[in-house]
Short mmCIF file of C-alpha atoms in Angstrom, two decimals:
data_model
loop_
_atom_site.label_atom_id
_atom_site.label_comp_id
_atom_site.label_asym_id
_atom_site.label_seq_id
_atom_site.Cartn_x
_atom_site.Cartn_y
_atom_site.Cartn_z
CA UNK A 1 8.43 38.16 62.63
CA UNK A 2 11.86 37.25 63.17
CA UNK A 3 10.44 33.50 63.89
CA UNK A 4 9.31 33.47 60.97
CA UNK A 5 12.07 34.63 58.73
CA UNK A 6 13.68 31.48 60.46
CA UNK A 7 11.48 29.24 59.58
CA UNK A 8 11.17 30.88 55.85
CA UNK A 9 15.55 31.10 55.80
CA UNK A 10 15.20 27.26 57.08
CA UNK A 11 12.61 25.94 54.76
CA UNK A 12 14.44 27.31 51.75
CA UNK A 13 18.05 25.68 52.61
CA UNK A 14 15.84 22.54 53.17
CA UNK A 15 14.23 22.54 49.96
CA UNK A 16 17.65 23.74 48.45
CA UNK A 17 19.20 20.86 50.40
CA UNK A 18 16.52 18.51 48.54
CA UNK A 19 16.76 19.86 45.31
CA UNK A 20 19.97 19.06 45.28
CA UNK A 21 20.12 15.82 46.60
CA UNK A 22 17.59 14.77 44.17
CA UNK A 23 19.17 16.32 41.17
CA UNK A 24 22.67 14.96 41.90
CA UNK A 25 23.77 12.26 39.09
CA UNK A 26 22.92 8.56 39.90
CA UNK A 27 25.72 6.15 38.23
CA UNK A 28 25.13 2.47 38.15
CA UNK A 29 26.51 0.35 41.13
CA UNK A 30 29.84 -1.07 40.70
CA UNK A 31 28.53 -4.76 40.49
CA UNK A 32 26.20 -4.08 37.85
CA UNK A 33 29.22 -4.03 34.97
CA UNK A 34 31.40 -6.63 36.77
CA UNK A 35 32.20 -9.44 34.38
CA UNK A 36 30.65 -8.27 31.83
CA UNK A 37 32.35 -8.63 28.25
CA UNK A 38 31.22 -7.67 25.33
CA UNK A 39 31.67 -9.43 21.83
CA UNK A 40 32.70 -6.77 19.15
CA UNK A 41 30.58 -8.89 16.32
CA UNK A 42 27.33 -8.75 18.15
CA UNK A 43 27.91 -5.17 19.01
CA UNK A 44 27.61 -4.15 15.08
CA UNK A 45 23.69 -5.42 15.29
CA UNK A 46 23.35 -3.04 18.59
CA UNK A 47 25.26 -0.16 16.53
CA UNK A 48 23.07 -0.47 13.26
CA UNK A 49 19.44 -1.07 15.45
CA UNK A 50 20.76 2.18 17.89
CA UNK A 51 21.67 4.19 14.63
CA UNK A 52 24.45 5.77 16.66
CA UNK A 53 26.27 6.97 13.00
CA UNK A 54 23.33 8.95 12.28
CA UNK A 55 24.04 11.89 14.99
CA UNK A 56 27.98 10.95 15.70
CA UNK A 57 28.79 10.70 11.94
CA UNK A 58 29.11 13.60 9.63
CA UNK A 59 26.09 14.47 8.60
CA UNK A 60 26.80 14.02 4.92
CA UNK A 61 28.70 10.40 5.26
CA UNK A 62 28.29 7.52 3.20
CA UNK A 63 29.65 3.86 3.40
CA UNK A 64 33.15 3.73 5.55
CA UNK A 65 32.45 7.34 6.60
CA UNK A 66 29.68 6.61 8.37
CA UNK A 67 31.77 4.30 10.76
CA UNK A 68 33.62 7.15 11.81
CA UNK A 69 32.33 9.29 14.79
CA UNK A 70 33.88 12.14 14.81
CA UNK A 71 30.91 13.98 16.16
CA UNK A 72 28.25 15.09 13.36
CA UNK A 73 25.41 17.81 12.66
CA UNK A 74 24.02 20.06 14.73
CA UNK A 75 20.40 19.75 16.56
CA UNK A 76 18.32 22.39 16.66
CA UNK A 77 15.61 22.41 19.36
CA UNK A 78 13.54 24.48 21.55
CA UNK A 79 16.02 24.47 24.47
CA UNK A 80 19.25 24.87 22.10
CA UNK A 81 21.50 23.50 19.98
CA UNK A 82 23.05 20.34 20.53
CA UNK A 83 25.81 18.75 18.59
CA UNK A 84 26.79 15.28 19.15
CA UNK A 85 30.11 14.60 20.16
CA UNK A 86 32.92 12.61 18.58
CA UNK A 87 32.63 9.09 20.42
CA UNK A 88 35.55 7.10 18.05
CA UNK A 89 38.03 5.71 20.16
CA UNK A 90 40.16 8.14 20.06
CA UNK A 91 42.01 8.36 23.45
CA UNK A 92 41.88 12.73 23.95
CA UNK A 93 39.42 13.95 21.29
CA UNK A 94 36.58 10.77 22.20
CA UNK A 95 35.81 8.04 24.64
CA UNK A 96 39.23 6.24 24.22
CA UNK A 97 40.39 6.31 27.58
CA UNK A 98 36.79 5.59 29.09
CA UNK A 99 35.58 2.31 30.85
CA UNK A 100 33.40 0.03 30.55
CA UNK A 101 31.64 1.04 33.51
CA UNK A 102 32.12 4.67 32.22
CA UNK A 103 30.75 3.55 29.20
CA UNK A 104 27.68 2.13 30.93
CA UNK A 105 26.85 5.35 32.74
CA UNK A 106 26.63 7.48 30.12
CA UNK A 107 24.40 4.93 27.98
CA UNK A 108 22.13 3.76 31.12
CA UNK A 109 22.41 6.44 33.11
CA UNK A 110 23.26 9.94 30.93
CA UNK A 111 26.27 10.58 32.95
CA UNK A 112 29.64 11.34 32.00
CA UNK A 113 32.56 10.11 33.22
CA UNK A 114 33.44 13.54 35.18
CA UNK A 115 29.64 13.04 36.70
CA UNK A 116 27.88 15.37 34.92
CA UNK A 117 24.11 15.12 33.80
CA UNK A 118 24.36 14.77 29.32
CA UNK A 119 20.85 16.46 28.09
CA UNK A 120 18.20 13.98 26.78
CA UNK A 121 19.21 15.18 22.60
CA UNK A 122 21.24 12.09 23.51
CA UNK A 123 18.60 9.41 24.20
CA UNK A 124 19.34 7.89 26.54
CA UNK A 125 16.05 7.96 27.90
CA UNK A 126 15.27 4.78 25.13
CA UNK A 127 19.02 3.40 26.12
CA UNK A 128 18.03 3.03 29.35
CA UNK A 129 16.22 -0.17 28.73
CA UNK A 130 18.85 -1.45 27.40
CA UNK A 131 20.45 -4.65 28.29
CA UNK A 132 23.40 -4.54 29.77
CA UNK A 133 25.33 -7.33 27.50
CA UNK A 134 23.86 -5.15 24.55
CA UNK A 135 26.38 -2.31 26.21
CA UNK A 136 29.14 -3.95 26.46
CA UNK A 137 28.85 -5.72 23.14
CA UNK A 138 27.97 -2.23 21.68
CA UNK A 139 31.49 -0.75 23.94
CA UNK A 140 33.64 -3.67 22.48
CA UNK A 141 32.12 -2.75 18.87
CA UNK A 142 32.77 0.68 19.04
CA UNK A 143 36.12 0.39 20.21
CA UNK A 144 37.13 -1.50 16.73
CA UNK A 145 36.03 1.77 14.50
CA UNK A 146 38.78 4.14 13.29
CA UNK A 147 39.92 7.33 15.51
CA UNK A 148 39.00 10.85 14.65
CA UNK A 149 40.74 13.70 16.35
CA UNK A 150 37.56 16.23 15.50
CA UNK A 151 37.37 18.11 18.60
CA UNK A 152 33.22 18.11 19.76
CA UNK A 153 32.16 20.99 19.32
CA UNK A 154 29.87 22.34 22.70
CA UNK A 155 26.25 22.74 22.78
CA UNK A 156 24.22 25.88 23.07
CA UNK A 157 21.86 25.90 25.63
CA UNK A 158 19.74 28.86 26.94
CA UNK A 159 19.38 29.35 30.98
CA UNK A 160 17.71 27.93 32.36
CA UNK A 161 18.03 25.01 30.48
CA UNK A 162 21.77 25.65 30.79
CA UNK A 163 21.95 24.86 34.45
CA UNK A 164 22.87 21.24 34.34
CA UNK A 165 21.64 20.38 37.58
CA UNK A 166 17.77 20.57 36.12
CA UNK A 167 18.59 17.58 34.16
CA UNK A 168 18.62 15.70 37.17
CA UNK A 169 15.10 16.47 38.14
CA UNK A 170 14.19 15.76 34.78
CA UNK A 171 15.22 12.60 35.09
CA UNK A 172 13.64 11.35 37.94
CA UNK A 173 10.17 12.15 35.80
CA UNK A 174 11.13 10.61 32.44
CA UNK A 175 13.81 7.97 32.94
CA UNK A 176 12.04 4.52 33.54
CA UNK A 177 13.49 1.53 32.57
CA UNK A 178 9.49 0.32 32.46
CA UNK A 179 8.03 -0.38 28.74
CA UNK A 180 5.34 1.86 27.51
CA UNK A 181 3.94 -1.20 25.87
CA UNK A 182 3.44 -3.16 29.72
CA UNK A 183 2.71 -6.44 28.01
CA UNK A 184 4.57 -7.98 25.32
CA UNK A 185 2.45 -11.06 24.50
CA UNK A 186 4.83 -13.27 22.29
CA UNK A 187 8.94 -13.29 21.05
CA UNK A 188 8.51 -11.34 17.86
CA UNK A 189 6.10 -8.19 20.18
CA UNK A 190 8.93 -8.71 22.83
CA UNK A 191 12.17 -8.34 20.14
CA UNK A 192 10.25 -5.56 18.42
CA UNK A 193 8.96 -3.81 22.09
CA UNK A 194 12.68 -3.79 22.91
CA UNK A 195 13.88 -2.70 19.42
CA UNK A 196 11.21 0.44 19.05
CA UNK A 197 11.36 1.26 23.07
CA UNK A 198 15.00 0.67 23.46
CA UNK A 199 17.56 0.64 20.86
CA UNK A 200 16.38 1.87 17.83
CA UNK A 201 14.48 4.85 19.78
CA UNK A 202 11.84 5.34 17.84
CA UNK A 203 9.69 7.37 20.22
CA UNK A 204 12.66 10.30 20.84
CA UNK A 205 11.60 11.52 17.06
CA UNK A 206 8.09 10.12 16.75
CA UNK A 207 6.32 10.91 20.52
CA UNK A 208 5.12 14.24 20.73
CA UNK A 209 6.92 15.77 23.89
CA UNK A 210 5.43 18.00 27.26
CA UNK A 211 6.26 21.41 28.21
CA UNK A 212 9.11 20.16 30.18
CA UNK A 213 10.17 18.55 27.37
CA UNK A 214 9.73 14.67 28.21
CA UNK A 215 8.19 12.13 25.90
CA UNK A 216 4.21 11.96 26.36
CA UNK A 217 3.73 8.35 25.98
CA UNK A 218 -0.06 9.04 26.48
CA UNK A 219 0.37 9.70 23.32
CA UNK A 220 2.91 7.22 22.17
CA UNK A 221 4.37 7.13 18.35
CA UNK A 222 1.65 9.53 17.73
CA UNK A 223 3.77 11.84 15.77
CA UNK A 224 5.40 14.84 16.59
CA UNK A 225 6.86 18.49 15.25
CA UNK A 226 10.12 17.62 13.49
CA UNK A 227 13.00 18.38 16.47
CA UNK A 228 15.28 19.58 13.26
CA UNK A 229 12.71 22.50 11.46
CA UNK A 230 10.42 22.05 8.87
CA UNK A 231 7.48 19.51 8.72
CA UNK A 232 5.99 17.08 11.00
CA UNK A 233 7.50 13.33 11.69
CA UNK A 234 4.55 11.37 11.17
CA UNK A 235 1.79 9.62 13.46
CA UNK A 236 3.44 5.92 13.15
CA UNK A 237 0.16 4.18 15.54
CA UNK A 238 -2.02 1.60 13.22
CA UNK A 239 -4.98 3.67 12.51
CA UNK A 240 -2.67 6.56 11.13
CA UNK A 241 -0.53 4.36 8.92
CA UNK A 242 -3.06 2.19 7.74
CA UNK A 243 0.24 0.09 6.67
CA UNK A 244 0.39 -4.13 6.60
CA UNK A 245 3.14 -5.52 8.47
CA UNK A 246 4.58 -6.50 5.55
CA UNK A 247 4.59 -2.91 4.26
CA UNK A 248 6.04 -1.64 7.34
CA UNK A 249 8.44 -4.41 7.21
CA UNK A 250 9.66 -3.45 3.37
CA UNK A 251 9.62 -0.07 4.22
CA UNK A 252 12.43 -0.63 6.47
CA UNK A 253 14.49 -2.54 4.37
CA UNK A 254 14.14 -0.55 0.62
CA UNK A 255 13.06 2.57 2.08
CA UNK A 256 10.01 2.47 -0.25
CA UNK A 257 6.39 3.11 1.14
CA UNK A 258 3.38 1.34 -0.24
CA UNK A 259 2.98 3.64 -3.40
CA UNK A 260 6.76 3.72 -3.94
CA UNK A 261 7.35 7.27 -2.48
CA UNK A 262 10.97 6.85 -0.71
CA UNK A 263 12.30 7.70 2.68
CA UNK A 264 13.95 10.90 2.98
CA UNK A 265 15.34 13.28 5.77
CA UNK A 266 16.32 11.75 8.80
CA UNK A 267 14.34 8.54 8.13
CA UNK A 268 16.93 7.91 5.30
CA UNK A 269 19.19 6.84 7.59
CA UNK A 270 17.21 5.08 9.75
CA UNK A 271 16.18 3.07 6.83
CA UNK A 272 20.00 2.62 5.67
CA UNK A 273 20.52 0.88 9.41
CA UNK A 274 17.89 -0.92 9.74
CA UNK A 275 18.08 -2.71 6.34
CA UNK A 276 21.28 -4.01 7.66
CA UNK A 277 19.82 -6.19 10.25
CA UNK A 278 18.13 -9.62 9.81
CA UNK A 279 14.72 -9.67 8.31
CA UNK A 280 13.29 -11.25 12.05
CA UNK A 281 14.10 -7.58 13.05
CA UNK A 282 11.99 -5.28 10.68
CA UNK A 283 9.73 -7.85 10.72
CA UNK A 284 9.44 -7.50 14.95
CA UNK A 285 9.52 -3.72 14.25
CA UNK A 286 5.86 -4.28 12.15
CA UNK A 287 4.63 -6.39 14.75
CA UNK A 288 5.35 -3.93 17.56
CA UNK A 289 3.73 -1.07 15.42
CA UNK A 290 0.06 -3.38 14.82
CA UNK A 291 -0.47 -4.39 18.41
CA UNK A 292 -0.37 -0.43 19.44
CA UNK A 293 -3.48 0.64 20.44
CA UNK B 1 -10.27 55.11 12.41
CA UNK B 2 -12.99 56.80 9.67
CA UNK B 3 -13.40 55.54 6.75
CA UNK B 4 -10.69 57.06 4.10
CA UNK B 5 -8.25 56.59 7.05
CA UNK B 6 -8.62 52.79 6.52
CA UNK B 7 -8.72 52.77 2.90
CA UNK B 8 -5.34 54.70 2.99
CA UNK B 9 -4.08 52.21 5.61
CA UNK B 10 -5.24 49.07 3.69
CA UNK B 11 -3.62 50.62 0.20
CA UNK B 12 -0.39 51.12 1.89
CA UNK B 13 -0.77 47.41 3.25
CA UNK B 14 -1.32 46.02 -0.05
CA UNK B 15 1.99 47.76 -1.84
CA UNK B 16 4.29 46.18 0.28
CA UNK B 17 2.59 43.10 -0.24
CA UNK B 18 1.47 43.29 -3.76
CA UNK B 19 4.65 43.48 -5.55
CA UNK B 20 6.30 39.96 -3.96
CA UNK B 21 3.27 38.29 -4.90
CA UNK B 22 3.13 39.92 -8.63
CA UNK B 23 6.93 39.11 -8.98
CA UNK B 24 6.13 35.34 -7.81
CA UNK B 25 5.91 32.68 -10.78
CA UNK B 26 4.20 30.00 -8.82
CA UNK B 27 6.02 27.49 -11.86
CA UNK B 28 2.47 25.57 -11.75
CA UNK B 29 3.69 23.49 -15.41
CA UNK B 30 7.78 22.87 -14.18
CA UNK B 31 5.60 21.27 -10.94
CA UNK B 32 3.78 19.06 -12.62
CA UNK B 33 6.45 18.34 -15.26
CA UNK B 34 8.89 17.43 -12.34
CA UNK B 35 6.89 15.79 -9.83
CA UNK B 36 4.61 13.42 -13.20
CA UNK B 37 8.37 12.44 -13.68
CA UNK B 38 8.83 10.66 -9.70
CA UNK B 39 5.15 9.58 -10.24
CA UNK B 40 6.06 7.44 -13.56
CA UNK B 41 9.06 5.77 -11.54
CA UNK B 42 7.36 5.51 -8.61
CA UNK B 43 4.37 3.25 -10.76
CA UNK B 44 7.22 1.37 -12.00
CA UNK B 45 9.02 0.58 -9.25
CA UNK B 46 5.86 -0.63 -7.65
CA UNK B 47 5.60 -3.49 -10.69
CA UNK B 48 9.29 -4.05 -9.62
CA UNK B 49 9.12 -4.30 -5.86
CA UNK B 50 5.48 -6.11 -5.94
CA UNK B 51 7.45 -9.09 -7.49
CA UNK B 52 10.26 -8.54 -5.59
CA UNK B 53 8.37 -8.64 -2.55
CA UNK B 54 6.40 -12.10 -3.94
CA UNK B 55 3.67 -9.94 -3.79
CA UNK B 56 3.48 -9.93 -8.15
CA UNK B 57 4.02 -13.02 -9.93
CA UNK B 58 7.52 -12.29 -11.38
CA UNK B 59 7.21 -11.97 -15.14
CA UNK B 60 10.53 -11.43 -17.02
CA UNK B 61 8.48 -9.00 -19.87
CA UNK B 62 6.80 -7.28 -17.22
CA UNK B 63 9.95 -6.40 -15.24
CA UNK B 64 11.96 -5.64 -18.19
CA UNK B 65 9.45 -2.55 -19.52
CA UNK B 66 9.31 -1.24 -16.07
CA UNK B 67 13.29 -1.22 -15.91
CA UNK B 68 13.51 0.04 -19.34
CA UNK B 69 10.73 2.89 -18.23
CA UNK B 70 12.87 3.64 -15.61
CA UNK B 71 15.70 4.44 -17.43
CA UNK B 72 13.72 6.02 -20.10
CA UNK B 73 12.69 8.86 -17.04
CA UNK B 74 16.14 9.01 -15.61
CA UNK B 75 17.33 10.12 -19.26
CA UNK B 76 14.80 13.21 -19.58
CA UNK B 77 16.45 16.85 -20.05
CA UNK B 78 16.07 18.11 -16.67
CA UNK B 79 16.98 21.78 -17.61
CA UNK B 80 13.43 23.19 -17.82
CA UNK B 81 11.88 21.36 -14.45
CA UNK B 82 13.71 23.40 -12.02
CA UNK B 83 13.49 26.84 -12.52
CA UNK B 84 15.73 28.90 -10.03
CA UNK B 85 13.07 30.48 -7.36
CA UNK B 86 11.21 27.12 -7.56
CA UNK B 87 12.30 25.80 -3.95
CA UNK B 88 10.07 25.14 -0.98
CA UNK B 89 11.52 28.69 0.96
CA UNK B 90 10.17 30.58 -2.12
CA UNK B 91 6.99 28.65 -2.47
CA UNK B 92 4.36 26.23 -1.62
CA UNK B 93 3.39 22.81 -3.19
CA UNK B 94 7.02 21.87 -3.91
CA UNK B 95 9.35 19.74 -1.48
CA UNK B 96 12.36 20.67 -3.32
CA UNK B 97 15.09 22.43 -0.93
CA UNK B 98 17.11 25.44 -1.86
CA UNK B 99 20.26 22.93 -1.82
CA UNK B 100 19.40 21.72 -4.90
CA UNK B 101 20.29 25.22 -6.34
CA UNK B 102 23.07 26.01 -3.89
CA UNK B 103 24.65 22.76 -4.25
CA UNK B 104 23.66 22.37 -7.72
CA UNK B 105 26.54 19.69 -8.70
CA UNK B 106 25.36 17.60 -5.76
CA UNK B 107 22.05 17.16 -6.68
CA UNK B 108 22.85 16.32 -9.98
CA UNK B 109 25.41 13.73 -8.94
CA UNK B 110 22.58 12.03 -7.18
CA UNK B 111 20.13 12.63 -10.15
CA UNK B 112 23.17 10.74 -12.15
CA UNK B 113 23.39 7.80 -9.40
CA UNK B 114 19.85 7.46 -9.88
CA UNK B 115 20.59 6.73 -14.13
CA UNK B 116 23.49 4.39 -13.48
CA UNK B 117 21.22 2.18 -11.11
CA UNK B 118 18.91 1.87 -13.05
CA UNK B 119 20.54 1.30 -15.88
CA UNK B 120 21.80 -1.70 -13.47
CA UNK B 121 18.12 -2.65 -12.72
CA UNK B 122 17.70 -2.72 -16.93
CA UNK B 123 20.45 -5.14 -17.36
CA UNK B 124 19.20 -7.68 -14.66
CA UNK B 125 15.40 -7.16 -14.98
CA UNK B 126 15.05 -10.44 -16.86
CA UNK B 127 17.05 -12.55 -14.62
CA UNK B 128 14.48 -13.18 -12.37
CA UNK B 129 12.93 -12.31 -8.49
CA UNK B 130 16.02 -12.28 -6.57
CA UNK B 131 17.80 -9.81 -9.57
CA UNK B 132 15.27 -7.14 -9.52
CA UNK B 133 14.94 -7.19 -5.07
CA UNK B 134 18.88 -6.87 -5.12
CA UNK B 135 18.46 -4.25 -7.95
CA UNK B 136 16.17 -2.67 -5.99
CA UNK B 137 18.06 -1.97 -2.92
CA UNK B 138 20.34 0.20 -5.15
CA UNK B 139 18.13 2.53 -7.03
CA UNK B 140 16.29 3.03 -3.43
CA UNK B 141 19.14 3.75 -1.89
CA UNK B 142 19.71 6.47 -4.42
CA UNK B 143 16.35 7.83 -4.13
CA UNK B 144 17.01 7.97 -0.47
CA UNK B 145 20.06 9.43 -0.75
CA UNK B 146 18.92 12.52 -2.79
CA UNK B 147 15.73 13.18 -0.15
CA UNK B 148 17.75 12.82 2.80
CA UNK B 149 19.59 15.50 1.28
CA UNK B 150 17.28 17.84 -0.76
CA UNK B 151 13.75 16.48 -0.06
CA UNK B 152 11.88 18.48 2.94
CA UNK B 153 10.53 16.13 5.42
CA UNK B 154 6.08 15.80 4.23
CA UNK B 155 4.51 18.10 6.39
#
């Protein structure tokens, strides 16, 4: 008996031992942000594609506002409340006083500078694929927008969701830096692979999501409950929208669908960044979209 | 349970549903009045963005009654379409959210950037493609702007 209550008391610190081992945060190696430098002008492309005003803005803002990340409206999910923080460049209330390779980490990797796991409501489970001039060029962008001393205001997450540590296993299921689509057959299917997949992250709103929370890309785009209440964001896969690529590629840019219904909700926004990039982009967007299965 | 038992049960049921259903208007005519209105413009705007997609020949007589339509629908008395109670928390077959009541001088703010662009769309109607797509881009931006912020997402 007693053997055995070693064994049992010896197993558990093991698995305890593993657990956290495997759960700890991963940050980037050193040489993998060396010598990189970003170019502020090309980072405003990254900034409108990755829609980063529409949760860091307030949630109301318009025009100039909407360049100021102060932190904006809440999310509401199934595992809590999450607000997004204010990321202007503000040197105590936002990132101001992080690095580059700080920077990086939190983008690539969903770790903060103090080396603690940041829940998925920040996406950067689609950032992930990112390329790592994109990041920099997105860092040196950012760091031109106006300072906002809003202090973030924390997130409310239920146990035990609340135990950070989880996060960590959770990543080591869901964060891949793989595409869902695995081949990208010409430039316009690779822009708009890396555009849906990556930076714009489509499929953080639009994949339906597992118990544990991570995107089902079985079902990829396929449309899911809306993350912020009422309604459903809708099935975006060919069959379902039943769209041309020149309709998908309008509705980006005016916000109008095929029988001139308009955007609305969160897609407003969406629509407000993505009309600001070149017409290659919305037009790689459509193509994506057609060749899913 | 026998019989009478159930009947009493099913009668008590009933009166604490019956009277929130008797005191619902379910506003079937302000409905239809409001949502014909966004159907009009939304016919309209299709003659406008079919040519300003190349998709339409442009035609300067074409564009210029669609514009003019436009306005014509942005001018209607709203007062009777949106009857207090008539919000998608109260009710079914209506997208409009409660913040259109609560925040009453929002919404119409946005129902008045909606005239003034396409008033802007009149004026530049006959000037050809390029006009009406730039034109365009304003007046949906101002539809967008009122459904991000009053519109429930299509369920």
């Amino acid at each position: 008996m007693r053997r055995f209550l070693t064994i049992l008391i010896g197993l558990a610190a093991v698995l305890a031992a593993a657990g956290w081992v495997l759960s700890a945060p991963s940050r980037l190696p050193a040489a993998a942000t060396e010598g990189v430098t970003g170019d502020a002008a090309a980072g405003e492309r990254i900034f409108l594609a990755g829609g980063c005003a529409s949760c860091h803005a307030a949630a109301d803002a318009e025009g100039a506002e909407r360049r100021v990340l102060a932190g904006g409206a809440p999310l509401e999910t199934d595992f809590g409340t999450f607000v997004a923080p204010n990321i202007s460049p503000d040197p105590e209330h936002g990132i101001g006083d992080w690095s580059f390779a700080e920077f990086a980490d939190a983008m690539l990797r969903g770790v903060s500078p103090e080396g603690r796991h940041y829940y998925p409501a920040f996406p950067y489970t689609s950032y992930t694929k990112m390329e790592m001039q994109d990041v920099a060029d997105l860092w040196a962008f950012l760091r031109t927008l106006p300072e906002a001393d809003a202090e973030s205001a924390p997130s409310e997450v239920a146990f035990p969701y609340s135990l950070r540590r989880g996060i960590g296993l959770w990543k080591r299921l869901y964060l891949r830096d793989d595409f869902v689509m695995a081949h990208a057959g010409t430039e316009a299917l690779e822009r708009g692979r890396y555009l849906v997949e990556a930076l714009a992250h489509c499929g953080e709103c639009h994949t339906p999501r597992d118990r544990f929370g991570g995107p089902d890309t079985a079902r990829w785009l396929a449309g899911a409950p809306n993350p912020s209440g009422e309604g459903r964001i809708p099935d975006i896969t060919p069959a379902a929208l039943g769209w041309s690529a020149s309709d998908i590629a309008w509705y980006l840019e005016s916000g109008f669908t095929p029988d001139y219904d308009s955007a609305g909700g969160s897609m407003a926004d969406v629509v407000t960044n993505l009309a600001a990039l070149e017409a290659a982009d919305r037009e790689a967007i459509a193509a994506y979209l057609l060749a899913l299965e | 349970m026998n019989l009478k038992a159930k009947i009493l049960t099913a009668a008590a049921a009933l009166s604490l549903v019956a009277p929130a259903a008797m005191a619902q208007d379910d506003f079937e005519a302000q409905l239809k009045a409001r949502q014909g209105q966004f159907r009009i413009m939304a016919l309209n705007l299709g003659v406008l963005g079919g040519m300003a997609q190349g998709k339409i020949d442009y035609d300067a007589e074409r564009a210029q009654t669609a514009a003019d339509t436009l306005v014509a629908v942005t001018e209607i008395d709203q007062s009777l379409h949106w009857p207090e109670g008539s919000d998608s928390f109260a009710m079914n077959g209506t997208r409009a959210e409660p913040s259109i009541w609560d925040d009453n001088a929002d919404f119409l703010a946005k129902w008045e950037d909606l005239g003034a662009a396409a008033r802007e769309m009149q004026a530049v109607a006959g000037d050809g493609r390029q006009a009406v797509g730039a034109a365009l881009q304003n007046v949906g931006g101002t539809c967008k702007a009122c459904h991000d912020a009053h519109r429930t997402p299509d369920s």
